[in-house]
Amino acid sequence: MLRRPLPMVLDTWRRTVERLVSFSLRFRYSFCINTATHARSIVMAVTWKHALVAAAAAVAVAGCNMVDGAEVLIEDESGGSDEGWSSKWSGEPFDRITLAGPDNISFTTEGEHAVSASGDEKALERLQFRVRDGELRIRRKKSTFSFGDSGEADIKISAPALRALVLAGSGSAKVDRMEGDEIKLSVAGSGTADIAQLTAKKLDGAIAGSGSLKLAGSADNADISIAGSGSVLGERFSSPAVDISIAGSGDVTMASDGSVDAALMGSGDVTIKGKAKCKSSSMGSGTITCG
């Protein structure tokens, strides 16, 4: 296993911070449900040495009262039935989903766009589904969220394809399949995304906080970043070209028979199954196990 000199380590972390800042700005819309809780969870997850990375995640809390007039609201078509909320969406198609809150998504790849929800009555009353530029945005009606004032909703979504998924909060998502040239997965908070089958030329995965990504499938290239104590559970996922960056106590497990480049700052761990050739740089007690 090759180890890189300190200047290369610092350059790697400069690029990692820039990437997390970009991630935060791009999806700051999703962070608005509970600014204080999210900021605390991310800062507590890392040491003072990782302040830049924590600050990158905190950028996302800016602009929380942003009004987006270009969004299209999906209306409930259930007619007030006891079965909950439902709609067959015939407007702008979507292949990206952003969930902000504690709710749970089940996504099925089908030819028709449809959304339905069941669960806690108060949660259903506050749910909003909006579409803009190919992205389905799911959030509560209020801009702030308290864990004590409503429960969870179980949301079922179907669409011909899903290319990107963002979770902001404590929600979860189970996805049957993701395919495409570039697949993007992002978790901010304590949420969990479970992808049963992923096939891509490139996977871009990012975690800020204690969330997790559970992956099965393959990608020609995989770029994974963790800030905090998050986990990538990829025992059934493989890629011949992997770039991993961890700041904090996060961990990554996956398979590769190609090349793996890992940069660790803190106590994070990387475990690579297979015959990969690994390069690593570390500051802290983190370890990489290759092969």
PDB file of C-alpha atoms in Angstrom:
ATOM      1  CA  MET A   1       0.000   0.000   0.000  1.00  0.00           C
ATOM      2  CA  LEU A   2       1.344   3.424  -0.989  1.00  0.00           C
ATOM      3  CA  ARG A   3       1.229   6.442   1.336  1.00  0.00           C
ATOM      4  CA  ARG A   4       1.256   9.999   0.030  1.00  0.00           C
ATOM      5  CA  PRO A   5       3.369  12.866   1.447  1.00  0.00           C
ATOM      6  CA  LEU A   6       1.790  15.560   3.627  1.00  0.00           C
ATOM      7  CA  PRO A   7       1.440  18.230   0.856  1.00  0.00           C
ATOM      8  CA  MET A   8      -0.643  15.789  -1.168  1.00  0.00           C
ATOM      9  CA  VAL A   9      -2.741  14.989   1.905  1.00  0.00           C
ATOM     10  CA  LEU A  10      -3.498  18.672   2.459  1.00  0.00           C
ATOM     11  CA  ASP A  11      -4.351  19.155  -1.209  1.00  0.00           C
ATOM     12  CA  THR A  12      -6.707  16.198  -1.008  1.00  0.00           C
ATOM     13  CA  TRP A  13      -8.512  17.784   1.932  1.00  0.00           C
ATOM     14  CA  ARG A  14      -8.711  21.145   0.199  1.00  0.00           C
ATOM     15  CA  ARG A  15     -10.520  19.433  -2.657  1.00  0.00           C
ATOM     16  CA  THR A  16     -12.733  17.517  -0.232  1.00  0.00           C
ATOM     17  CA  VAL A  17     -13.804  20.722   1.535  1.00  0.00           C
ATOM     18  CA  GLU A  18     -14.563  22.371  -1.805  1.00  0.00           C
ATOM     19  CA  ARG A  19     -16.669  19.373  -2.778  1.00  0.00           C
ATOM     20  CA  LEU A  20     -18.646  19.427   0.460  1.00  0.00           C
ATOM     21  CA  VAL A  21     -19.229  23.181   0.160  1.00  0.00           C
ATOM     22  CA  SER A  22     -20.538  22.627  -3.359  1.00  0.00           C
ATOM     23  CA  PHE A  23     -22.762  19.813  -2.089  1.00  0.00           C
ATOM     24  CA  SER A  24     -24.089  22.019   0.713  1.00  0.00           C
ATOM     25  CA  LEU A  25     -24.894  24.979  -1.503  1.00  0.00           C
ATOM     26  CA  ARG A  26     -26.524  22.804  -4.123  1.00  0.00           C
ATOM     27  CA  PHE A  27     -28.887  21.147  -1.676  1.00  0.00           C
ATOM     28  CA  ARG A  28     -29.260  23.843   0.991  1.00  0.00           C
ATOM     29  CA  TYR A  29     -32.990  23.902   0.223  1.00  0.00           C
ATOM     30  CA  SER A  30     -33.250  20.528   1.931  1.00  0.00           C
ATOM     31  CA  PHE A  31     -31.535  21.590   5.158  1.00  0.00           C
ATOM     32  CA  CYS A  32     -34.131  24.144   6.121  1.00  0.00           C
ATOM     33  CA  ILE A  33     -36.311  21.798   8.173  1.00  0.00           C
ATOM     34  CA  ASN A  34     -34.213  22.043  11.325  1.00  0.00           C
ATOM     35  CA  THR A  35     -31.201  24.308  11.047  1.00  0.00           C
ATOM     36  CA  ALA A  36     -30.014  24.136  14.654  1.00  0.00           C
ATOM     37  CA  THR A  37     -30.277  20.359  15.009  1.00  0.00           C
ATOM     38  CA  HIS A  38     -28.454  19.685  11.756  1.00  0.00           C
ATOM     39  CA  ALA A  39     -25.653  22.100  12.547  1.00  0.00           C
ATOM     40  CA  ARG A  40     -25.162  20.589  16.007  1.00  0.00           C
ATOM     41  CA  SER A  41     -25.162  16.992  14.757  1.00  0.00           C
ATOM     42  CA  ILE A  42     -22.522  17.690  12.133  1.00  0.00           C
ATOM     43  CA  VAL A  43     -20.261  19.754  14.402  1.00  0.00           C
ATOM     44  CA  MET A  44     -20.487  17.159  17.192  1.00  0.00           C
ATOM     45  CA  ALA A  45     -19.601  14.388  14.755  1.00  0.00           C
ATOM     46  CA  VAL A  46     -16.108  15.745  14.032  1.00  0.00           C
ATOM     47  CA  THR A  47     -13.166  17.123  16.018  1.00  0.00           C
ATOM     48  CA  TRP A  48     -11.715  20.632  15.863  1.00  0.00           C
ATOM     49  CA  LYS A  49      -9.249  19.405  13.255  1.00  0.00           C
ATOM     50  CA  HIS A  50     -12.158  19.000  10.873  1.00  0.00           C
ATOM     51  CA  ALA A  51     -13.628  22.465  11.371  1.00  0.00           C
ATOM     52  CA  LEU A  52     -13.360  23.332   7.692  1.00  0.00           C
ATOM     53  CA  VAL A  53     -15.319  20.275   6.666  1.00  0.00           C
ATOM     54  CA  ALA A  54     -17.945  20.896   9.344  1.00  0.00           C
ATOM     55  CA  ALA A  55     -18.202  24.489   8.157  1.00  0.00           C
ATOM     56  CA  ALA A  56     -18.762  23.234   4.632  1.00  0.00           C
ATOM     57  CA  ALA A  57     -21.768  21.249   5.799  1.00  0.00           C
ATOM     58  CA  ALA A  58     -23.034  24.210   7.826  1.00  0.00           C
ATOM     59  CA  VAL A  59     -23.135  26.396   4.700  1.00  0.00           C
ATOM     60  CA  ALA A  60     -26.259  24.498   3.768  1.00  0.00           C
ATOM     61  CA  VAL A  61     -28.360  26.161   6.461  1.00  0.00           C
ATOM     62  CA  ALA A  62     -28.224  29.530   4.682  1.00  0.00           C
ATOM     63  CA  GLY A  63     -31.220  30.843   2.784  1.00  0.00           C
ATOM     64  CA  CYS A  64     -33.791  28.737   4.626  1.00  0.00           C
ATOM     65  CA  ASN A  65     -36.813  30.870   3.847  1.00  0.00           C
ATOM     66  CA  MET A  66     -36.150  30.787   0.144  1.00  0.00           C
ATOM     67  CA  VAL A  67     -39.333  30.925  -1.960  1.00  0.00           C
ATOM     68  CA  ASP A  68     -39.176  29.110  -5.257  1.00  0.00           C
ATOM     69  CA  GLY A  69     -41.931  30.245  -7.567  1.00  0.00           C
ATOM     70  CA  ALA A  70     -40.882  27.829 -10.297  1.00  0.00           C
ATOM     71  CA  GLU A  71     -41.910  24.788  -8.246  1.00  0.00           C
ATOM     72  CA  VAL A  72     -45.112  22.982  -9.205  1.00  0.00           C
ATOM     73  CA  LEU A  73     -47.208  21.601  -6.351  1.00  0.00           C
ATOM     74  CA  ILE A  74     -48.519  18.035  -6.695  1.00  0.00           C
ATOM     75  CA  GLU A  75     -52.108  17.951  -5.451  1.00  0.00           C
ATOM     76  CA  ASP A  76     -53.761  15.160  -3.470  1.00  0.00           C
ATOM     77  CA  GLU A  77     -56.147  13.173  -5.685  1.00  0.00           C
ATOM     78  CA  SER A  78     -57.363  10.733  -3.033  1.00  0.00           C
ATOM     79  CA  GLY A  79     -60.546  12.694  -2.365  1.00  0.00           C
ATOM     80  CA  GLY A  80     -59.991  12.602   1.380  1.00  0.00           C
ATOM     81  CA  SER A  81     -60.115   8.819   1.599  1.00  0.00           C
ATOM     82  CA  ASP A  82     -58.989   6.991   4.719  1.00  0.00           C
ATOM     83  CA  GLU A  83     -56.153   5.390   2.766  1.00  0.00           C
ATOM     84  CA  GLY A  84     -54.069   8.565   2.861  1.00  0.00           C
ATOM     85  CA  TRP A  85     -52.575  10.811   0.187  1.00  0.00           C
ATOM     86  CA  SER A  86     -52.131   9.842  -3.477  1.00  0.00           C
ATOM     87  CA  SER A  87     -51.537  11.329  -6.917  1.00  0.00           C
ATOM     88  CA  LYS A  88     -50.726  10.127 -10.409  1.00  0.00           C
ATOM     89  CA  TRP A  89     -48.420  12.867 -11.660  1.00  0.00           C
ATOM     90  CA  SER A  90     -48.930  13.818 -15.321  1.00  0.00           C
ATOM     91  CA  GLY A  91     -46.905  17.026 -15.251  1.00  0.00           C
ATOM     92  CA  GLU A  92     -43.153  17.509 -15.588  1.00  0.00           C
ATOM     93  CA  PRO A  93     -41.354  14.148 -15.234  1.00  0.00           C
ATOM     94  CA  PHE A  94     -38.784  13.703 -12.472  1.00  0.00           C
ATOM     95  CA  ASP A  95     -35.762  11.441 -12.037  1.00  0.00           C
ATOM     96  CA  ARG A  96     -34.352  13.042  -8.868  1.00  0.00           C
ATOM     97  CA  ILE A  97     -35.793  13.075  -5.349  1.00  0.00           C
ATOM     98  CA  THR A  98     -35.002  15.270  -2.344  1.00  0.00           C
ATOM     99  CA  LEU A  99     -36.559  14.377   1.017  1.00  0.00           C
ATOM    100  CA  ALA A 100     -36.333  16.853   3.907  1.00  0.00           C
ATOM    101  CA  GLY A 101     -37.633  15.476   7.191  1.00  0.00           C
ATOM    102  CA  PRO A 102     -38.202  12.236   9.125  1.00  0.00           C
ATOM    103  CA  ASP A 103     -40.368  10.418   6.603  1.00  0.00           C
ATOM    104  CA  ASN A 104     -39.734   7.148   4.780  1.00  0.00           C
ATOM    105  CA  ILE A 105     -39.605   6.607   1.024  1.00  0.00           C
ATOM    106  CA  SER A 106     -40.096   3.415  -0.948  1.00  0.00           C
ATOM    107  CA  PHE A 107     -39.202   3.892  -4.630  1.00  0.00           C
ATOM    108  CA  THR A 108     -40.186   1.458  -7.383  1.00  0.00           C
ATOM    109  CA  THR A 109     -39.012   1.700 -10.986  1.00  0.00           C
ATOM    110  CA  GLU A 110     -42.146   1.735 -13.162  1.00  0.00           C
ATOM    111  CA  GLY A 111     -43.341   3.459 -16.307  1.00  0.00           C
ATOM    112  CA  GLU A 112     -45.793   5.819 -14.615  1.00  0.00           C
ATOM    113  CA  HIS A 113     -45.063   8.696 -12.236  1.00  0.00           C
ATOM    114  CA  ALA A 114     -47.089   8.238  -9.059  1.00  0.00           C
ATOM    115  CA  VAL A 115     -46.881   9.328  -5.426  1.00  0.00           C
ATOM    116  CA  SER A 116     -48.827   8.108  -2.398  1.00  0.00           C
ATOM    117  CA  ALA A 117     -48.446   8.476   1.354  1.00  0.00           C
ATOM    118  CA  SER A 118     -49.884   6.907   4.491  1.00  0.00           C
ATOM    119  CA  GLY A 119     -49.156   7.050   8.206  1.00  0.00           C
ATOM    120  CA  ASP A 120     -49.549   9.673  10.911  1.00  0.00           C
ATOM    121  CA  GLU A 121     -52.487  11.966  10.148  1.00  0.00           C
ATOM    122  CA  LYS A 122     -50.705  15.158  11.223  1.00  0.00           C
ATOM    123  CA  ALA A 123     -47.662  14.238   9.175  1.00  0.00           C
ATOM    124  CA  LEU A 124     -49.832  13.721   6.092  1.00  0.00           C
ATOM    125  CA  GLU A 125     -51.491  17.106   6.586  1.00  0.00           C
ATOM    126  CA  ARG A 126     -48.113  18.839   6.535  1.00  0.00           C
ATOM    127  CA  LEU A 127     -46.497  16.987   3.648  1.00  0.00           C
ATOM    128  CA  GLN A 128     -45.758  18.883   0.446  1.00  0.00           C
ATOM    129  CA  PHE A 129     -44.708  17.411  -2.888  1.00  0.00           C
ATOM    130  CA  ARG A 130     -43.284  19.800  -5.469  1.00  0.00           C
ATOM    131  CA  VAL A 131     -41.539  19.301  -8.803  1.00  0.00           C
ATOM    132  CA  ARG A 132     -38.986  21.558 -10.421  1.00  0.00           C
ATOM    133  CA  ASP A 133     -36.481  20.874 -13.212  1.00  0.00           C
ATOM    134  CA  GLY A 134     -36.891  17.118 -12.981  1.00  0.00           C
ATOM    135  CA  GLU A 135     -36.610  16.998  -9.174  1.00  0.00           C
ATOM    136  CA  LEU A 136     -39.343  15.850  -6.784  1.00  0.00           C
ATOM    137  CA  ARG A 137     -39.016  17.776  -3.511  1.00  0.00           C
ATOM    138  CA  ILE A 138     -40.708  16.411  -0.400  1.00  0.00           C
ATOM    139  CA  ARG A 139     -40.912  18.437   2.812  1.00  0.00           C
ATOM    140  CA  ARG A 140     -43.226  19.607   5.588  1.00  0.00           C
ATOM    141  CA  LYS A 141     -45.250  22.769   5.003  1.00  0.00           C
ATOM    142  CA  LYS A 142     -43.534  24.723   7.775  1.00  0.00           C
ATOM    143  CA  SER A 143     -39.943  25.892   7.332  1.00  0.00           C
ATOM    144  CA  THR A 144     -38.943  24.569  10.775  1.00  0.00           C
ATOM    145  CA  PHE A 145     -39.553  21.131  12.186  1.00  0.00           C
ATOM    146  CA  SER A 146     -40.000  19.856  15.717  1.00  0.00           C
ATOM    147  CA  PHE A 147     -39.673  16.161  16.425  1.00  0.00           C
ATOM    148  CA  GLY A 148     -42.518  16.404  18.927  1.00  0.00           C
ATOM    149  CA  ASP A 149     -45.385  17.782  16.856  1.00  0.00           C
ATOM    150  CA  SER A 150     -46.050  14.993  14.338  1.00  0.00           C
ATOM    151  CA  GLY A 151     -45.026  11.478  13.440  1.00  0.00           C
ATOM    152  CA  GLU A 152     -43.782   9.904  10.255  1.00  0.00           C
ATOM    153  CA  ALA A 153     -45.291   9.280   6.855  1.00  0.00           C
ATOM    154  CA  ASP A 154     -44.595   6.318   4.594  1.00  0.00           C
ATOM    155  CA  ILE A 155     -44.254   7.534   1.021  1.00  0.00           C
ATOM    156  CA  LYS A 156     -44.451   5.333  -2.071  1.00  0.00           C
ATOM    157  CA  ILE A 157     -43.053   6.722  -5.307  1.00  0.00           C
ATOM    158  CA  SER A 158     -42.831   5.237  -8.771  1.00  0.00           C
ATOM    159  CA  ALA A 159     -41.142   6.633 -11.882  1.00  0.00           C
ATOM    160  CA  PRO A 160     -39.361   5.271 -14.974  1.00  0.00           C
ATOM    161  CA  ALA A 161     -35.930   5.989 -13.461  1.00  0.00           C
ATOM    162  CA  LEU A 162     -34.141   7.540 -10.493  1.00  0.00           C
ATOM    163  CA  ARG A 163     -30.751   9.231 -11.050  1.00  0.00           C
ATOM    164  CA  ALA A 164     -30.246  11.189  -7.820  1.00  0.00           C
ATOM    165  CA  LEU A 165     -31.417  10.962  -4.216  1.00  0.00           C
ATOM    166  CA  VAL A 166     -30.924  13.445  -1.368  1.00  0.00           C
ATOM    167  CA  LEU A 167     -31.944  12.844   2.245  1.00  0.00           C
ATOM    168  CA  ALA A 168     -31.803  15.750   4.710  1.00  0.00           C
ATOM    169  CA  GLY A 169     -32.827  14.802   8.230  1.00  0.00           C
ATOM    170  CA  SER A 170     -33.668  11.442   9.783  1.00  0.00           C
ATOM    171  CA  GLY A 171     -35.708  10.010   6.935  1.00  0.00           C
ATOM    172  CA  SER A 172     -35.035   6.826   5.013  1.00  0.00           C
ATOM    173  CA  ALA A 173     -35.304   5.611   1.443  1.00  0.00           C
ATOM    174  CA  LYS A 174     -35.459   2.151  -0.083  1.00  0.00           C
ATOM    175  CA  VAL A 175     -34.885   2.069  -3.837  1.00  0.00           C
ATOM    176  CA  ASP A 176     -35.262  -1.001  -6.014  1.00  0.00           C
ATOM    177  CA  ARG A 177     -32.966   0.148  -8.815  1.00  0.00           C
ATOM    178  CA  MET A 178     -30.808   3.072  -9.998  1.00  0.00           C
ATOM    179  CA  GLU A 179     -29.183   3.057 -13.426  1.00  0.00           C
ATOM    180  CA  GLY A 180     -27.431   5.732 -15.467  1.00  0.00           C
ATOM    181  CA  ASP A 181     -24.212   7.352 -16.572  1.00  0.00           C
ATOM    182  CA  GLU A 182     -23.991   9.274 -13.286  1.00  0.00           C
ATOM    183  CA  ILE A 183     -25.792   8.419 -10.052  1.00  0.00           C
ATOM    184  CA  LYS A 184     -25.730  10.853  -7.114  1.00  0.00           C
ATOM    185  CA  LEU A 185     -26.540   9.941  -3.512  1.00  0.00           C
ATOM    186  CA  SER A 186     -26.390  12.430  -0.631  1.00  0.00           C
ATOM    187  CA  VAL A 187     -27.311  12.081   3.042  1.00  0.00           C
ATOM    188  CA  ALA A 188     -27.221  15.022   5.476  1.00  0.00           C
ATOM    189  CA  GLY A 189     -28.151  14.059   9.018  1.00  0.00           C
ATOM    190  CA  SER A 190     -29.005  10.591  10.312  1.00  0.00           C
ATOM    191  CA  GLY A 191     -30.960   9.281   7.343  1.00  0.00           C
ATOM    192  CA  THR A 192     -30.494   5.923   5.623  1.00  0.00           C
ATOM    193  CA  ALA A 193     -30.578   5.188   1.896  1.00  0.00           C
ATOM    194  CA  ASP A 194     -30.770   1.544   0.764  1.00  0.00           C
ATOM    195  CA  ILE A 195     -30.184   0.928  -2.959  1.00  0.00           C
ATOM    196  CA  ALA A 196     -30.963  -2.689  -3.866  1.00  0.00           C
ATOM    197  CA  GLN A 197     -29.343  -2.537  -7.319  1.00  0.00           C
ATOM    198  CA  LEU A 198     -27.095   0.232  -8.664  1.00  0.00           C
ATOM    199  CA  THR A 199     -25.490   0.275 -12.107  1.00  0.00           C
ATOM    200  CA  ALA A 200     -23.591   3.379 -13.206  1.00  0.00           C
ATOM    201  CA  LYS A 201     -20.578   4.699 -15.042  1.00  0.00           C
ATOM    202  CA  LYS A 202     -19.984   7.007 -12.072  1.00  0.00           C
ATOM    203  CA  LEU A 203     -21.292   7.017  -8.508  1.00  0.00           C
ATOM    204  CA  ASP A 204     -21.023  10.217  -6.475  1.00  0.00           C
ATOM    205  CA  GLY A 205     -21.861   9.554  -2.813  1.00  0.00           C
ATOM    206  CA  ALA A 206     -21.687  12.086   0.051  1.00  0.00           C
ATOM    207  CA  ILE A 207     -22.607  11.847   3.744  1.00  0.00           C
ATOM    208  CA  ALA A 208     -22.565  14.724   6.255  1.00  0.00           C
ATOM    209  CA  GLY A 209     -23.478  13.500   9.733  1.00  0.00           C
ATOM    210  CA  SER A 210     -24.310  10.011  10.999  1.00  0.00           C
ATOM    211  CA  GLY A 211     -26.325   8.758   8.047  1.00  0.00           C
ATOM    212  CA  SER A 212     -25.661   5.679   5.963  1.00  0.00           C
ATOM    213  CA  LEU A 213     -25.669   4.445   2.385  1.00  0.00           C
ATOM    214  CA  LYS A 214     -26.326   0.750   1.780  1.00  0.00           C
ATOM    215  CA  LEU A 215     -25.318  -0.237  -1.745  1.00  0.00           C
ATOM    216  CA  ALA A 216     -25.426  -3.259  -4.019  1.00  0.00           C
ATOM    217  CA  GLY A 217     -24.306  -3.334  -7.646  1.00  0.00           C
ATOM    218  CA  SER A 218     -21.416  -1.708  -9.477  1.00  0.00           C
ATOM    219  CA  ALA A 219     -20.034   1.524 -10.914  1.00  0.00           C
ATOM    220  CA  ASP A 220     -17.117   2.116 -13.274  1.00  0.00           C
ATOM    221  CA  ASN A 221     -15.977   4.945 -10.978  1.00  0.00           C
ATOM    222  CA  ALA A 222     -16.983   5.659  -7.379  1.00  0.00           C
ATOM    223  CA  ASP A 223     -16.305   8.910  -5.511  1.00  0.00           C
ATOM    224  CA  ILE A 224     -17.293   8.781  -1.828  1.00  0.00           C
ATOM    225  CA  SER A 225     -16.979  11.512   0.840  1.00  0.00           C
ATOM    226  CA  ILE A 226     -17.955  11.351   4.518  1.00  0.00           C
ATOM    227  CA  ALA A 227     -17.875  14.197   7.061  1.00  0.00           C
ATOM    228  CA  GLY A 228     -18.847  12.814  10.461  1.00  0.00           C
ATOM    229  CA  SER A 229     -19.706   9.299  11.618  1.00  0.00           C
ATOM    230  CA  GLY A 230     -21.609   8.121   8.565  1.00  0.00           C
ATOM    231  CA  SER A 231     -21.225   4.709   6.941  1.00  0.00           C
ATOM    232  CA  VAL A 232     -21.155   3.310   3.429  1.00  0.00           C
ATOM    233  CA  LEU A 233     -22.209  -0.337   3.584  1.00  0.00           C
ATOM    234  CA  GLY A 234     -21.150  -1.745   0.247  1.00  0.00           C
ATOM    235  CA  GLU A 235     -20.322  -5.393   0.856  1.00  0.00           C
ATOM    236  CA  ARG A 236     -22.270  -6.166  -2.331  1.00  0.00           C
ATOM    237  CA  PHE A 237     -21.035  -3.116  -4.261  1.00  0.00           C
ATOM    238  CA  SER A 238     -17.885  -2.985  -6.398  1.00  0.00           C
ATOM    239  CA  SER A 239     -15.956  -0.531  -8.545  1.00  0.00           C
ATOM    240  CA  PRO A 240     -12.594  -0.751 -10.337  1.00  0.00           C
ATOM    241  CA  ALA A 241     -11.767   2.926  -9.653  1.00  0.00           C
ATOM    242  CA  VAL A 242     -12.517   4.333  -6.198  1.00  0.00           C
ATOM    243  CA  ASP A 243     -11.771   7.672  -4.487  1.00  0.00           C
ATOM    244  CA  ILE A 244     -12.661   7.859  -0.772  1.00  0.00           C
ATOM    245  CA  SER A 245     -12.382  10.821   1.634  1.00  0.00           C
ATOM    246  CA  ILE A 246     -13.364  10.579   5.313  1.00  0.00           C
ATOM    247  CA  ALA A 247     -13.211  13.339   7.942  1.00  0.00           C
ATOM    248  CA  GLY A 248     -14.304  12.017  11.323  1.00  0.00           C
ATOM    249  CA  SER A 249     -15.197   8.502  12.434  1.00  0.00           C
ATOM    250  CA  GLY A 250     -17.053   7.376   9.331  1.00  0.00           C
ATOM    251  CA  ASP A 251     -16.385   4.082   7.621  1.00  0.00           C
ATOM    252  CA  VAL A 252     -16.597   2.562   4.147  1.00  0.00           C
ATOM    253  CA  THR A 253     -16.826  -1.101   3.181  1.00  0.00           C
ATOM    254  CA  MET A 254     -16.928  -2.188  -0.461  1.00  0.00           C
ATOM    255  CA  ALA A 255     -15.206  -4.349  -3.077  1.00  0.00           C
ATOM    256  CA  SER A 256     -12.676  -3.533  -5.791  1.00  0.00           C
ATOM    257  CA  ASP A 257     -10.189  -5.355  -7.988  1.00  0.00           C
ATOM    258  CA  GLY A 258      -8.833  -2.097  -9.425  1.00  0.00           C
ATOM    259  CA  SER A 259      -7.394   1.023  -7.773  1.00  0.00           C
ATOM    260  CA  VAL A 260      -8.470   2.686  -4.532  1.00  0.00           C
ATOM    261  CA  ASP A 261      -7.324   6.140  -3.378  1.00  0.00           C
ATOM    262  CA  ALA A 262      -8.296   6.845   0.255  1.00  0.00           C
ATOM    263  CA  ALA A 263      -7.713   9.967   2.379  1.00  0.00           C
ATOM    264  CA  LEU A 264      -8.571   9.734   6.082  1.00  0.00           C
ATOM    265  CA  MET A 265      -8.645  12.477   8.711  1.00  0.00           C
ATOM    266  CA  GLY A 266      -9.706  11.186  12.115  1.00  0.00           C
ATOM    267  CA  SER A 267     -10.650   7.681  13.226  1.00  0.00           C
ATOM    268  CA  GLY A 268     -12.492   6.538  10.132  1.00  0.00           C
ATOM    269  CA  ASP A 269     -11.916   3.109   8.604  1.00  0.00           C
ATOM    270  CA  VAL A 270     -11.937   1.796   5.047  1.00  0.00           C
ATOM    271  CA  THR A 271     -12.269  -1.907   4.221  1.00  0.00           C
ATOM    272  CA  ILE A 272     -11.795  -3.010   0.619  1.00  0.00           C
ATOM    273  CA  LYS A 273     -12.621  -6.568  -0.388  1.00  0.00           C
ATOM    274  CA  GLY A 274     -10.904  -8.014  -3.440  1.00  0.00           C
ATOM    275  CA  LYS A 275      -7.540  -7.554  -5.139  1.00  0.00           C
ATOM    276  CA  ALA A 276      -7.391  -3.767  -5.372  1.00  0.00           C
ATOM    277  CA  LYS A 277      -4.194  -1.723  -5.280  1.00  0.00           C
ATOM    278  CA  CYS A 278      -4.638   0.933  -2.606  1.00  0.00           C
ATOM    279  CA  LYS A 279      -3.052   4.339  -2.047  1.00  0.00           C
ATOM    280  CA  SER A 280      -3.742   6.061   1.253  1.00  0.00           C
ATOM    281  CA  SER A 281      -3.048   9.202   3.245  1.00  0.00           C
ATOM    282  CA  SER A 282      -4.104   9.677   6.853  1.00  0.00           C
ATOM    283  CA  MET A 283      -4.030  12.145   9.745  1.00  0.00           C
ATOM    284  CA  GLY A 284      -5.274  10.414  12.883  1.00  0.00           C
ATOM    285  CA  SER A 285      -6.005   6.832  13.877  1.00  0.00           C
ATOM    286  CA  GLY A 286      -7.979   5.873  10.789  1.00  0.00           C
ATOM    287  CA  THR A 287      -7.081   2.659   8.965  1.00  0.00           C
ATOM    288  CA  ILE A 288      -7.471   1.190   5.501  1.00  0.00           C
ATOM    289  CA  THR A 289      -7.606  -2.558   4.947  1.00  0.00           C
ATOM    290  CA  CYS A 290      -7.078  -3.566   1.354  1.00  0.00           C
ATOM    291  CA  GLY A 291      -7.612  -7.102   0.083  1.00  0.00           C
TER     292      GLY A 291
END
